[in-house]
Amino acid sequence: MSSTKIFLKSSDDKTFEIDETAARASETLKNIIDGGCLDGVIPLPNVSSNILPKVIEYCKKHGGDNGSSKKIANGGVDKDKEILPDYDEEEDKREKVRVDELKKWEEEYMDFDQQVLYDLMLAANYLHIKGLLDLTVEKAASMIRGRTPDQIRENFNINSDFTPEEEEEMILIEDEWDDEWAFD
Amino acid sequence: MMDSRKSNKETCDRISHLPEAILHHILSFLSTKDVLRTSFLSKSWSNLWTSIPILDFDETRFYDKEVMFYYRCYHADCSQGRKAEDKMWERKKRFADLIDRSLLLHEGQNIRELKINFHHLNDSVFMTRFDPWVRFALTNVLVFHLDLSSDLSWSEKYPESMYQLPPCHFPSKLLKVMELNFCLFNPLEHNNFPCLETVILTEVELLETSVQDLIANCPHLEFLHLKHCVWPDPLEVINIGAPRSQLKHLRLESNDVDGYDINVPSLLHIQFVGETEEMYNCLFVKNLSKLIDASLEFEPNYLHSSHGEVLCEFLNDVDHVKVLTLSDYCLQV
């Protein structure tokens, strides 16, 4: 497979290189490429050079992946030459290994602080990379899930701007809810 | 090169300033319970959840294990006594209050999807509370699911206190998809549904002409699925005649009827599936020249020698289809 190189320019004028197949993981880039208005470098005024390499790393891992994992195997680096795989146990095992490997990769990839999380979320949103957006959004959701408002505020440094009276009223409702919906 | 510094303490609140679409995306990954909690975070969050495009109220997910235990007691009629029952009604009332409050906050807004799953038990206490929810859905919602079924068996819950959808005299201009489970629906009491494309009715009680009336009231209806539906007089042939409709796909599954008389020229797909008490006495079809595939995948509980004729006649009428699917039973006769 020939891999055309594409150049992306970050908001702070730094240029990064990416394979076309990887770039296609982004709907936005895919439309630019398919639209044929590719003029050397694609400027990305909303993505800084701090975060762009991280985005490219994700695209490289998921480029050419249209939802089927077989495509990862065939489109990726040819580690071992696979002949058309029959549906068999061996294939199942390889599939499991691939999934486990991807999980491990995601875990390592997602190990960063909150500022990176927001930047990555915004970049994924802007570049329409659905998988990356879901991944980052899920990380934020997991910091809210099953927690009390106080814990969430602390997690995200949110200032409560309610009046003391409103605050008091809410504590009452909250307690009532806690009674009703004890955590499983 | 990439960040290795890790600090959980944040110095500024960036999450609250994310675009609303992303915040909605985050909320969409949370249960309604967690979503409601976020309204206590700050003023901007307190309004955020009211603009969430999907509202999902599922009674079973609102309760903890203890309440589900009361439920089982109630269903099993076991001797946990009045205390358990009182407690259960109290929770149900609070759940209904919560739906009321939430819908009130969304008054005048359009909602993409409203799902209400409320176990309707054999009593009429809550019936009057459903009306405003349904009216809200018919005016403000694109996709509406109303599931009032409970775990009670059919004989226990039917036919007493079946909830009937309230009459509605203005068109439901937004509604595209409607899924009703366990209620009574008379399309004649509704103005019309100009945008409705998909209707799925499960365990819904209908009147003799309801199917025809519904198709006539929905000029854009494309998919109609009737599953375990009942009619007041069960041993009758249901007429489904709609010469001018757009209906493309008709799926009839285990309905309590004696047969069908179908005349819908626009149909592309027709399916008879599920178990039936008896073999259909008749399966008349007319004007199905556009039909692409037909499937007869039902299994009657009794075999009878006269079944062959009914099937043969049907097969003769649809001999032009490209794909024909038959169940073992239909092949046998």
Coordinates of C-alpha atoms in Angstrom, one line a residue:
Chain A
M1 CA 0.0 0.0 0.0
S2 CA 1.4 3.3 -1.0
S3 CA 1.3 5.8 1.8
T4 CA 1.1 9.4 0.8
K5 CA 2.4 11.8 3.5
I6 CA 0.3 14.6 4.7
F7 CA 1.5 17.6 6.6
L8 CA -0.5 19.2 9.4
K9 CA 0.3 22.7 10.8
S10 CA -0.6 23.3 14.4
S11 CA -2.0 26.6 15.7
D12 CA 1.6 27.6 16.8
D13 CA 3.0 27.0 13.3
K14 CA 4.7 23.7 13.8
T15 CA 4.4 21.1 11.1
F16 CA 3.8 17.4 11.6
E17 CA 3.8 14.6 9.2
I18 CA 1.2 11.8 9.0
D19 CA 0.4 9.0 6.6
E20 CA -2.7 9.5 4.6
T21 CA -4.2 6.2 5.8
A22 CA -3.8 7.4 9.4
A23 CA -5.1 10.8 8.7
R24 CA -8.3 9.3 7.4
A25 CA -9.3 8.3 10.9
S26 CA -10.3 12.0 11.1
E27 CA -13.5 12.8 9.3
T28 CA -12.4 16.4 8.9
L29 CA -9.1 15.4 7.4
K30 CA -10.7 12.7 5.2
N31 CA -13.1 15.3 3.7
I32 CA -10.2 17.7 3.0
I33 CA -8.2 14.9 1.3
D34 CA -11.2 13.5 -0.7
G35 CA -12.2 17.1 -1.6
G36 CA -9.0 17.3 -3.5
C37 CA -8.1 20.8 -2.1
L38 CA -5.0 19.5 -0.5
D39 CA -2.4 22.2 -0.9
G40 CA 0.7 20.8 0.7
V41 CA 0.0 21.6 4.4
I42 CA -3.3 21.4 6.2
P43 CA -3.5 24.2 8.8
L44 CA -5.2 23.3 12.1
P45 CA -5.8 26.6 13.9
N46 CA -7.6 24.9 16.8
V47 CA -4.9 22.4 17.6
S48 CA -1.7 23.3 19.3
S49 CA 1.7 21.6 18.9
N50 CA 1.3 20.2 22.5
I51 CA -1.6 18.1 21.6
L52 CA -1.2 17.3 17.8
P53 CA 1.4 14.6 18.3
K54 CA -1.0 12.9 20.7
V55 CA -3.7 13.1 18.1
I56 CA -1.4 11.7 15.4
E57 CA -0.5 8.8 17.7
Y58 CA -4.1 7.9 18.0
C59 CA -4.7 8.1 14.2
K60 CA -1.7 6.0 13.5
K61 CA -3.1 3.3 15.7
H62 CA -6.6 3.5 14.3
G63 CA -6.0 4.7 10.7
G64 CA -7.7 2.7 8.1
D65 CA -9.9 1.1 10.8
N66 CA -13.5 1.3 9.7
G67 CA -14.8 -0.5 12.7
S68 CA -13.7 -4.0 11.7
S69 CA -10.7 -5.4 13.5
K70 CA -9.7 -7.5 10.6
K71 CA -8.8 -4.4 8.8
I72 CA -6.4 -3.5 11.5
A73 CA -4.6 -6.7 10.9
N74 CA -4.4 -6.4 7.2
G75 CA -3.9 -2.7 6.9
G76 CA -1.4 -2.4 9.7
V77 CA 2.2 -3.5 9.7
D78 CA 2.5 -7.0 8.2
K79 CA 4.1 -8.8 11.1
D80 CA 3.2 -12.2 9.8
K81 CA 1.8 -12.7 6.4
E82 CA -1.8 -13.8 6.8
I83 CA -3.6 -15.7 4.2
L84 CA -7.4 -15.1 4.1
P85 CA -8.2 -16.2 7.6
D86 CA -10.9 -18.8 7.8
Y87 CA -13.3 -18.6 10.7
D88 CA -11.6 -20.9 13.2
E89 CA -10.3 -21.0 16.7
E90 CA -6.9 -19.7 15.8
E91 CA -8.5 -16.6 14.4
D92 CA -10.6 -16.2 17.5
K93 CA -7.4 -16.4 19.6
R94 CA -5.6 -13.8 17.4
E95 CA -8.7 -11.6 17.7
K96 CA -8.6 -11.8 21.5
V97 CA -4.9 -11.0 21.5
R98 CA -5.6 -8.0 19.3
V99 CA -8.3 -6.8 21.6
D100 CA -6.2 -7.2 24.7
E101 CA -3.3 -5.5 23.0
L102 CA -5.6 -2.6 22.0
K103 CA -6.9 -2.3 25.6
K104 CA -3.5 -2.2 27.0
W105 CA -2.5 0.4 24.4
E106 CA -5.6 2.6 25.2
E107 CA -4.8 2.4 28.9
E108 CA -1.2 3.7 28.4
Y109 CA -2.4 6.2 25.8
M110 CA -5.0 7.6 28.2
D111 CA -2.6 8.1 31.1
F112 CA -2.3 11.9 31.2
D113 CA -3.5 14.8 33.3
Q114 CA -6.8 16.7 33.0
Q115 CA -5.5 19.6 30.9
V116 CA -4.4 17.1 28.2
L117 CA -7.8 15.5 28.5
Y118 CA -9.7 18.7 27.6
D119 CA -7.3 19.6 24.8
L120 CA -7.6 16.1 23.3
M121 CA -11.4 16.2 23.6
L122 CA -11.6 19.5 21.8
A123 CA -9.2 18.3 19.1
A124 CA -11.1 15.1 18.6
N125 CA -14.3 17.1 18.4
Y126 CA -12.8 19.6 15.9
L127 CA -11.2 16.9 13.8
H128 CA -14.2 14.5 14.0
I129 CA -12.4 11.5 15.4
K130 CA -15.3 9.6 16.9
G131 CA -13.3 6.9 18.6
L132 CA -11.0 9.4 20.3
L133 CA -13.9 11.6 21.3
D134 CA -15.7 8.7 22.9
L135 CA -12.5 7.6 24.7
T136 CA -11.9 11.0 26.2
V137 CA -15.5 11.7 27.0
E138 CA -15.8 8.4 28.8
K139 CA -12.8 9.3 30.9
A140 CA -14.5 12.5 31.9
A141 CA -17.7 10.6 32.6
S142 CA -15.9 8.1 34.7
M143 CA -14.8 11.0 37.0
I144 CA -18.4 11.9 37.6
R145 CA -20.0 8.5 37.7
G146 CA -21.2 7.4 41.2
R147 CA -19.7 10.4 42.9
T148 CA -21.3 13.1 45.2
P149 CA -21.5 16.6 43.9
D150 CA -18.7 17.6 46.3
Q151 CA -16.4 15.0 45.0
I152 CA -17.1 16.0 41.4
R153 CA -16.5 19.7 42.2
E154 CA -13.2 18.8 43.7
N155 CA -12.2 16.6 40.8
F156 CA -12.8 19.3 38.3
N157 CA -12.3 22.4 40.5
I158 CA -15.8 23.6 39.9
N159 CA -16.9 26.5 42.1
S160 CA -20.3 26.3 43.4
D161 CA -21.9 29.7 42.7
F162 CA -25.2 29.0 44.6
T163 CA -26.3 31.2 47.5
P164 CA -26.1 29.6 50.9
E165 CA -29.9 29.2 50.9
E166 CA -29.9 27.4 47.6
E167 CA -27.0 25.3 48.8
E168 CA -29.0 24.2 51.8
E169 CA -32.0 23.4 49.9
M170 CA -30.0 21.2 47.5
I171 CA -28.4 19.3 50.4
L172 CA -31.9 18.4 51.5
I173 CA -32.9 17.1 48.0
E174 CA -29.6 15.3 47.7
D175 CA -30.1 13.5 51.0
E176 CA -33.6 12.5 49.9
W177 CA -32.2 11.2 46.7
D178 CA -29.4 9.3 48.5
D179 CA -32.2 7.6 50.5
E180 CA -34.0 6.7 47.3
W181 CA -31.1 5.7 45.1
A182 CA -28.6 4.0 47.3
F183 CA -25.6 3.1 45.2
D184 CA -25.6 -0.5 44.1
Chain B
M1 CA 8.1 14.1 25.6
M2 CA 4.4 13.7 26.3
D3 CA 3.1 14.7 29.7
S4 CA 4.5 12.7 32.5
R5 CA 3.5 15.2 35.1
K6 CA 0.4 14.0 36.8
S7 CA -1.7 16.1 39.1
N8 CA -5.2 15.4 40.0
K9 CA -5.7 18.7 41.5
E10 CA -6.9 21.2 38.9
T11 CA -6.1 24.8 39.1
C12 CA -8.9 26.1 36.9
D13 CA -12.4 24.9 36.0
R14 CA -12.1 24.0 32.3
I15 CA -14.8 21.4 32.1
S16 CA -17.6 23.9 32.7
H17 CA -16.4 25.9 29.7
L18 CA -16.4 23.1 27.2
P19 CA -18.8 23.4 24.3
E20 CA -22.3 22.4 25.2
A21 CA -22.2 19.5 22.6
I22 CA -19.3 17.9 24.4
L23 CA -20.9 18.3 27.8
H24 CA -24.0 16.7 26.4
H25 CA -21.8 13.9 25.1
I26 CA -20.4 13.4 28.6
L27 CA -23.8 13.4 30.2
S28 CA -25.0 10.8 27.6
F29 CA -22.4 8.4 29.0
L30 CA -24.0 8.7 32.5
S31 CA -27.1 7.2 34.1
T32 CA -30.0 9.6 34.7
K33 CA -29.2 9.4 38.4
D34 CA -25.6 10.7 37.8
V35 CA -26.9 13.3 35.3
L36 CA -29.3 14.7 37.9
R37 CA -26.5 14.9 40.4
T38 CA -24.5 17.2 38.1
S39 CA -27.3 19.8 38.4
F40 CA -26.0 20.5 41.9
L41 CA -22.5 21.4 40.8
S42 CA -23.0 25.0 39.9
K43 CA -25.5 27.3 38.2
S44 CA -24.3 26.6 34.7
W45 CA -24.5 22.8 35.3
S46 CA -28.0 23.2 36.9
N47 CA -29.3 24.3 33.5
L48 CA -27.2 22.0 31.4
W49 CA -29.0 18.8 32.0
T50 CA -32.4 20.4 31.1
S51 CA -31.1 20.9 27.6
I52 CA -29.9 17.3 27.2
P53 CA -31.5 15.9 24.1
I54 CA -32.4 12.5 25.5
L55 CA -34.5 11.8 28.6
D56 CA -34.5 8.3 29.8
F57 CA -36.7 7.4 32.8
D58 CA -36.4 3.7 33.6
E59 CA -38.1 2.8 36.8
T60 CA -35.9 -0.3 37.4
R61 CA -32.7 1.7 37.1
F62 CA -34.0 4.3 39.6
Y63 CA -34.4 1.8 42.4
D64 CA -31.9 0.0 44.5
K65 CA -32.0 -3.6 45.3
E66 CA -34.2 -3.1 48.3
V67 CA -37.0 -1.7 46.3
M68 CA -36.7 -4.4 43.7
F69 CA -37.2 -6.8 46.5
Y70 CA -40.5 -5.1 47.4
Y71 CA -41.5 -5.5 43.8
R72 CA -40.9 -9.2 43.9
C73 CA -42.9 -9.4 47.2
Y74 CA -45.7 -7.6 45.5
H75 CA -45.7 -9.8 42.5
A76 CA -45.4 -12.9 44.5
D77 CA -48.1 -11.7 46.9
C78 CA -45.9 -12.8 49.7
S79 CA -46.4 -12.0 53.3
Q80 CA -43.9 -9.2 53.7
G81 CA -47.0 -7.3 54.6
R82 CA -48.3 -3.8 54.0
K83 CA -45.0 -2.2 54.9
A84 CA -43.2 -3.4 51.8
E85 CA -46.2 -2.4 49.7
D86 CA -46.5 1.0 51.1
K87 CA -42.8 1.6 50.6
M88 CA -43.1 0.5 47.0
W89 CA -46.0 2.9 46.3
E90 CA -44.1 5.7 47.9
R91 CA -41.1 5.1 45.6
K92 CA -43.3 4.9 42.6
K93 CA -44.9 8.1 43.5
R94 CA -41.5 9.8 43.8
F95 CA -40.4 8.4 40.5
A96 CA -43.6 9.8 38.9
D97 CA -42.9 13.2 40.6
L98 CA -39.5 13.2 39.2
I99 CA -40.8 12.7 35.6
D100 CA -43.3 15.5 36.2
R101 CA -40.6 17.9 37.4
S102 CA -38.2 17.0 34.6
L103 CA -40.8 17.4 31.8
L104 CA -41.9 20.7 33.4
L105 CA -38.3 22.0 33.1
H106 CA -38.3 21.0 29.4
E107 CA -41.6 22.7 28.7
G108 CA -41.6 24.2 25.2
Q109 CA -38.3 22.6 24.2
N110 CA -37.9 19.9 21.6
I111 CA -36.4 16.7 22.9
R112 CA -34.8 14.1 20.6
E113 CA -35.8 11.1 22.6
L114 CA -38.1 10.4 25.6
K115 CA -38.1 7.0 27.1
I116 CA -40.5 6.2 30.0
N117 CA -40.4 2.8 31.5
F118 CA -43.0 2.6 34.3
H119 CA -44.3 -0.6 35.7
H120 CA -48.1 -0.2 35.5
L121 CA -49.6 -2.5 38.1
N122 CA -53.2 -3.5 38.5
D123 CA -54.5 -0.2 39.8
S124 CA -55.5 3.2 38.6
V125 CA -53.5 5.4 41.0
F126 CA -50.9 6.4 38.4
M127 CA -53.1 6.3 35.3
T128 CA -54.0 10.0 35.5
R129 CA -50.4 10.9 35.8
F130 CA -49.5 9.3 32.4
D131 CA -51.6 11.8 30.4
P132 CA -49.4 14.8 30.7
W133 CA -46.3 12.7 29.8
V134 CA -48.0 11.4 26.7
R135 CA -49.2 14.9 25.7
F136 CA -45.7 16.2 26.2
A137 CA -44.3 13.5 24.0
L138 CA -46.8 14.0 21.3
T139 CA -45.9 17.7 21.0
N140 CA -42.2 18.0 21.9
V141 CA -40.5 14.7 21.1
L142 CA -39.0 13.1 18.0
V143 CA -38.6 9.6 19.3
F144 CA -41.0 8.4 22.0
H145 CA -41.0 5.1 23.9
L146 CA -43.6 4.4 26.5
D147 CA -43.3 1.1 28.2
L148 CA -46.0 0.4 30.9
S149 CA -45.5 -3.3 31.0
S150 CA -44.6 -5.1 34.2
D151 CA -43.5 -8.7 35.0
L152 CA -47.1 -9.7 35.8
S153 CA -48.3 -12.4 33.5
W154 CA -50.8 -11.5 30.8
S155 CA -53.9 -12.9 32.6
E156 CA -53.1 -11.0 35.7
K157 CA -52.7 -7.7 34.0
Y158 CA -55.3 -7.9 31.3
P159 CA -57.8 -6.5 30.7
E160 CA -58.4 -4.5 33.9
S161 CA -57.0 -1.0 34.1
M162 CA -55.3 -0.9 30.7
Y163 CA -54.1 2.6 30.3
Q164 CA -55.6 4.5 27.4
L165 CA -53.6 7.2 25.6
P166 CA -55.4 10.5 26.0
P167 CA -57.2 12.0 23.0
C168 CA -55.1 14.6 21.2
H169 CA -56.8 17.0 18.8
F170 CA -53.8 18.7 17.2
P171 CA -51.2 17.1 14.9
S172 CA -48.0 15.7 16.4
K173 CA -45.7 17.7 14.2
L174 CA -42.4 16.3 15.5
L175 CA -43.0 12.7 16.3
K176 CA -41.1 10.4 14.0
V177 CA -40.8 7.2 16.0
M178 CA -43.4 5.9 18.5
E179 CA -43.0 2.7 20.5
L180 CA -45.9 1.8 22.8
N181 CA -45.9 -1.1 25.2
F182 CA -48.9 -2.2 27.2
C183 CA -51.6 0.4 26.7
L184 CA -54.8 1.1 24.8
F185 CA -54.5 3.2 21.7
N186 CA -57.3 4.5 19.5
P187 CA -55.8 6.4 16.6
L188 CA -59.2 8.0 15.8
E189 CA -58.9 10.1 19.0
H190 CA -55.8 11.7 17.6
N191 CA -55.6 14.4 15.0
N192 CA -52.8 13.1 12.8
F193 CA -49.1 12.3 12.8
P194 CA -47.7 14.1 9.8
C195 CA -44.1 12.9 10.4
L196 CA -44.5 9.6 12.0
E197 CA -42.4 7.0 10.1
T198 CA -42.0 4.1 12.5
V199 CA -44.6 2.6 14.9
I200 CA -44.0 -0.4 17.1
L201 CA -46.9 -1.6 19.2
T202 CA -46.4 -4.3 21.8
E203 CA -49.2 -5.7 23.9
V204 CA -51.3 -2.8 22.8
E205 CA -55.1 -3.1 22.8
L206 CA -56.6 -1.9 19.6
L207 CA -60.1 -1.5 18.1
E208 CA -61.3 -3.3 15.1
T209 CA -60.3 -0.6 12.6
S210 CA -57.4 0.9 14.6
V211 CA -54.7 -0.4 12.2
Q212 CA -56.4 1.1 9.2
D213 CA -57.1 4.3 11.1
L214 CA -53.5 4.5 12.2
I215 CA -52.1 4.1 8.7
A216 CA -54.6 6.7 7.4
N217 CA -53.5 9.1 10.1
C218 CA -49.8 8.8 9.3
P219 CA -49.2 9.8 5.7
H220 CA -45.4 9.0 6.0
L221 CA -45.6 5.7 7.9
E222 CA -43.1 3.3 6.5
F223 CA -42.6 0.7 9.2
L224 CA -45.3 -0.9 11.3
H225 CA -44.7 -3.7 13.8
L226 CA -47.6 -5.2 15.8
K227 CA -46.5 -7.6 18.4
H228 CA -48.8 -9.5 20.9
C229 CA -51.5 -6.9 20.2
V230 CA -55.1 -7.7 21.2
W231 CA -58.5 -6.7 19.9
P232 CA -61.7 -6.7 21.9
D233 CA -63.1 -9.5 20.0
P234 CA -60.1 -11.8 19.5
L235 CA -61.6 -14.1 16.9
E236 CA -61.7 -11.8 14.0
V237 CA -60.0 -11.0 10.8
I238 CA -58.1 -7.8 10.9
N239 CA -58.5 -5.6 7.9
I240 CA -55.3 -3.7 6.9
G241 CA -56.4 -1.8 3.9
A242 CA -54.5 1.4 2.9
P243 CA -54.5 1.9 -0.9
R244 CA -52.8 5.3 -0.6
S245 CA -50.3 4.8 2.2
Q246 CA -46.5 4.8 2.1
L247 CA -46.2 1.8 4.3
K248 CA -43.2 -0.3 3.2
H249 CA -42.6 -2.8 5.9
L250 CA -45.3 -4.7 7.9
R251 CA -44.3 -7.1 10.6
L252 CA -47.1 -9.0 12.4
E253 CA -45.9 -11.0 15.4
S254 CA -48.0 -13.3 17.6
N255 CA -51.1 -11.0 17.6
D256 CA -54.3 -12.3 19.0
V257 CA -56.3 -12.5 15.8
D258 CA -57.9 -15.0 13.5
G259 CA -56.5 -13.8 10.3
Y260 CA -55.5 -10.8 8.2
D261 CA -57.0 -9.2 5.1
I262 CA -54.2 -7.0 3.7
N263 CA -54.5 -4.5 0.9
V264 CA -51.5 -2.2 1.0
P265 CA -50.1 -1.7 -2.5
S266 CA -47.0 0.2 -1.3
L267 CA -45.7 -2.8 0.8
L268 CA -42.2 -4.0 0.0
H269 CA -41.7 -6.4 3.0
I270 CA -44.2 -8.5 4.8
Q271 CA -43.5 -10.7 7.8
F272 CA -45.6 -13.1 9.8
V273 CA -43.6 -14.2 12.8
G274 CA -43.9 -15.6 16.3
E275 CA -46.1 -18.2 18.0
T276 CA -49.8 -18.1 17.5
E277 CA -52.5 -19.9 19.4
E278 CA -54.2 -21.2 16.3
M279 CA -53.3 -21.2 12.6
Y280 CA -54.7 -18.1 10.9
N281 CA -58.1 -18.9 9.3
C282 CA -57.3 -16.6 6.5
L283 CA -54.4 -14.6 5.1
F284 CA -55.9 -12.6 2.3
V285 CA -53.6 -10.3 0.4
K286 CA -54.5 -8.1 -2.4
N287 CA -52.5 -5.6 -4.5
L288 CA -49.1 -6.5 -3.3
S289 CA -47.4 -6.1 -6.7
K290 CA -44.4 -4.2 -5.2
L291 CA -43.6 -6.8 -2.6
I292 CA -39.9 -7.9 -2.6
D293 CA -39.9 -10.3 0.2
A294 CA -42.4 -12.3 2.3
S295 CA -41.7 -14.4 5.3
L296 CA -44.0 -16.9 7.0
E297 CA -42.1 -17.7 10.1
F298 CA -44.9 -18.3 12.6
E299 CA -45.5 -21.5 14.5
P300 CA -49.1 -22.3 15.5
N301 CA -49.6 -24.4 18.6
Y302 CA -51.9 -26.8 16.8
L303 CA -51.5 -28.5 13.5
H304 CA -54.6 -28.8 11.3
S305 CA -55.1 -30.2 7.9
S306 CA -56.9 -27.2 6.6
H307 CA -53.9 -25.0 7.1
G308 CA -52.5 -26.0 3.8
E309 CA -55.2 -24.3 1.8
V310 CA -54.7 -21.0 3.6
L311 CA -51.0 -21.1 3.0
C312 CA -51.3 -22.2 -0.6
E313 CA -53.6 -19.3 -1.4
F314 CA -51.3 -16.9 0.3
L315 CA -48.3 -18.2 -1.6
N316 CA -50.2 -18.0 -4.9
D317 CA -50.9 -14.3 -4.2
V318 CA -47.3 -13.5 -3.5
D319 CA -45.6 -15.7 -6.1
H320 CA -43.8 -12.7 -7.6
V321 CA -41.6 -12.0 -4.5
K322 CA -37.8 -12.3 -4.8
V323 CA -37.2 -13.7 -1.4
L324 CA -39.6 -16.1 0.4
T325 CA -38.8 -17.3 3.9
L326 CA -40.7 -20.2 5.4
S327 CA -40.6 -21.8 8.8
D328 CA -40.4 -25.5 9.3
Y329 CA -44.1 -25.6 10.1
C330 CA -45.1 -23.9 7.0
L331 CA -43.0 -26.2 4.9
Q332 CA -44.6 -29.2 6.6
V333 CA -48.2 -28.4 5.7

